[in-house]
Coordinates of C-alpha atoms in Angstrom, one line a residue:
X1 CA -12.6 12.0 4.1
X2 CA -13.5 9.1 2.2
X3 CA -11.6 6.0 1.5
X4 CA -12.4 2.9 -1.0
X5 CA -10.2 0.2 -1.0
X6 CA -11.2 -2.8 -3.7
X7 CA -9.1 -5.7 -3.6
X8 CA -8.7 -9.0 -5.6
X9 CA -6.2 -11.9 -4.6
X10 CA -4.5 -14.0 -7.8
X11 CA -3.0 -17.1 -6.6
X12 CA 0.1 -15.9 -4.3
X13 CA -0.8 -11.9 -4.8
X14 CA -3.1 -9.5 -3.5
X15 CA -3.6 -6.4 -5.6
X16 CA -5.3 -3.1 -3.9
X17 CA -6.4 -0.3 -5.3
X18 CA -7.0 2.1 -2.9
X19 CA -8.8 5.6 -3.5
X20 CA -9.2 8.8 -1.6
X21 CA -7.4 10.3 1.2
X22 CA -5.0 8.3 4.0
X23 CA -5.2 9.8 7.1
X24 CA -5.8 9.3 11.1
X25 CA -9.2 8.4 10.5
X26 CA -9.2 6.9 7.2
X27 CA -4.9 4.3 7.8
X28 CA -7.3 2.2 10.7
X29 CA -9.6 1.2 7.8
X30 CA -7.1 0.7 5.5
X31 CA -4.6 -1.3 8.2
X32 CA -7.8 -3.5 8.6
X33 CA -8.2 -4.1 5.1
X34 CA -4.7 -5.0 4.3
X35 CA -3.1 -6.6 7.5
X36 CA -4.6 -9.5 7.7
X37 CA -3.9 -11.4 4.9
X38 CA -0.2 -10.0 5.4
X39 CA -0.1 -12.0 8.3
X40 CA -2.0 -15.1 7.8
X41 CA -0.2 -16.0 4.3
X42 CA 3.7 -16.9 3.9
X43 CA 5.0 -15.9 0.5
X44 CA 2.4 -13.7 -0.2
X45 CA 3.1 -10.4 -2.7
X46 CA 0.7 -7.4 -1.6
X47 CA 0.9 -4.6 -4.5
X48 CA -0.9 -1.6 -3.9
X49 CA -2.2 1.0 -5.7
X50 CA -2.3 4.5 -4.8
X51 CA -2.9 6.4 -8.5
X52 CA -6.3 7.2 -6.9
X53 CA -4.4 8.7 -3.6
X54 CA -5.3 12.7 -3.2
X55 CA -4.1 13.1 0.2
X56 CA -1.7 10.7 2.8
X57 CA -0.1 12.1 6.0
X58 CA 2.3 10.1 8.9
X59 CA -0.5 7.9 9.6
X60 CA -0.8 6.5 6.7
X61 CA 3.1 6.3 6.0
X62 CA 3.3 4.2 9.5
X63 CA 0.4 1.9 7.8
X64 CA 2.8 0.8 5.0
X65 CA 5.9 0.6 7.2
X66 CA 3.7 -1.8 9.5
X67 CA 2.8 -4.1 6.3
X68 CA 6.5 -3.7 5.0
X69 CA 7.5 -5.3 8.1
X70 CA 5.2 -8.4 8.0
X71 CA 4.9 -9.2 4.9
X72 CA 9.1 -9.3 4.4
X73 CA 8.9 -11.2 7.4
X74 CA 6.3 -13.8 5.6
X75 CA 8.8 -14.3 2.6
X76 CA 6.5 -12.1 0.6
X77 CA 6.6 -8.1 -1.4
X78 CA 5.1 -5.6 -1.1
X79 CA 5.3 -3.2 -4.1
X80 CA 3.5 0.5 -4.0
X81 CA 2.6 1.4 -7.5
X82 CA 0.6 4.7 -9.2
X83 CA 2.5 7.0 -6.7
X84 CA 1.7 10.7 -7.1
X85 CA 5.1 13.1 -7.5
X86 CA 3.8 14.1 -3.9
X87 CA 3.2 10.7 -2.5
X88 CA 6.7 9.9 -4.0
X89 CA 8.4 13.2 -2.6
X90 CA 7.1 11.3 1.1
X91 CA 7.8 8.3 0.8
X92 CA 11.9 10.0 -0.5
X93 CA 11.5 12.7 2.0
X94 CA 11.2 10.1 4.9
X95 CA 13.7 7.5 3.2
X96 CA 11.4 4.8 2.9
X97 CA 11.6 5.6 -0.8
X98 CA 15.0 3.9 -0.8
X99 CA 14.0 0.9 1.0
X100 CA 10.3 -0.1 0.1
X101 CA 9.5 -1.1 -3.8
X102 CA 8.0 1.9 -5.2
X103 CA 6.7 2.6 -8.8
X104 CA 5.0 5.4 -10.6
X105 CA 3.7 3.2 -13.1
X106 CA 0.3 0.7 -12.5
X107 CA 1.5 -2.8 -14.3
X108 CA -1.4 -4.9 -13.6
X109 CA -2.9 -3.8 -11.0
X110 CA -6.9 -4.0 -10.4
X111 CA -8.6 -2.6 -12.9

């Protein structure tokens, strides 16, 4: 249950690519990773990409919610891109699908 997360920050974005499987004992890693500049920076745009995503249960979901929620209230985005059908059928499924900024395409993402 590995997890890689790689991230690069462009002027008022921070783009993450994350790779590998988002679970109870992977989301605390990733939370770490991607918390703190969600609530340190105003106006801040996270984008995330999960092309590289096998697995993601609850835990991983309630990650994403948590960051939502911060960096909205920051004045920022945060935009999920490279969704599998799967990931996309949970993020729908739950109805965060309608609410969160969700792509299946990568536009510039980290490469």
């Amino acid at each position: 249950m590995n997890l890689s997360i790689d991230m690069q920050e462009r002027e008022n974005e921070l783009f993450v690519k994350v790779a590998g499987e988002i679970d109870a004992y992977t989301a605390p890693k990733l939370k770490e990773s991607l918390h703190p500049s969600a609530e340190t920076e105003n106006d801040k745009d996270i984008v995330v990409d999960l092309s590289e995503v096998s697995y993601m249960d609850s835990t991983g979901l309630g990650v994403f919610v948590g960051l939502f929620k911060t960096v909205n209230a920051r004045g920022g985005q945060l935009k999920l891109v490279g969704l599998s059908d799967r990931l996309r059928r949970l993020f729908d499924i739950t109805g965060l699908g309608d609410i969160m900024n969700i792509n299946s395409k990568v536009e510039g993402g980290v490469e």
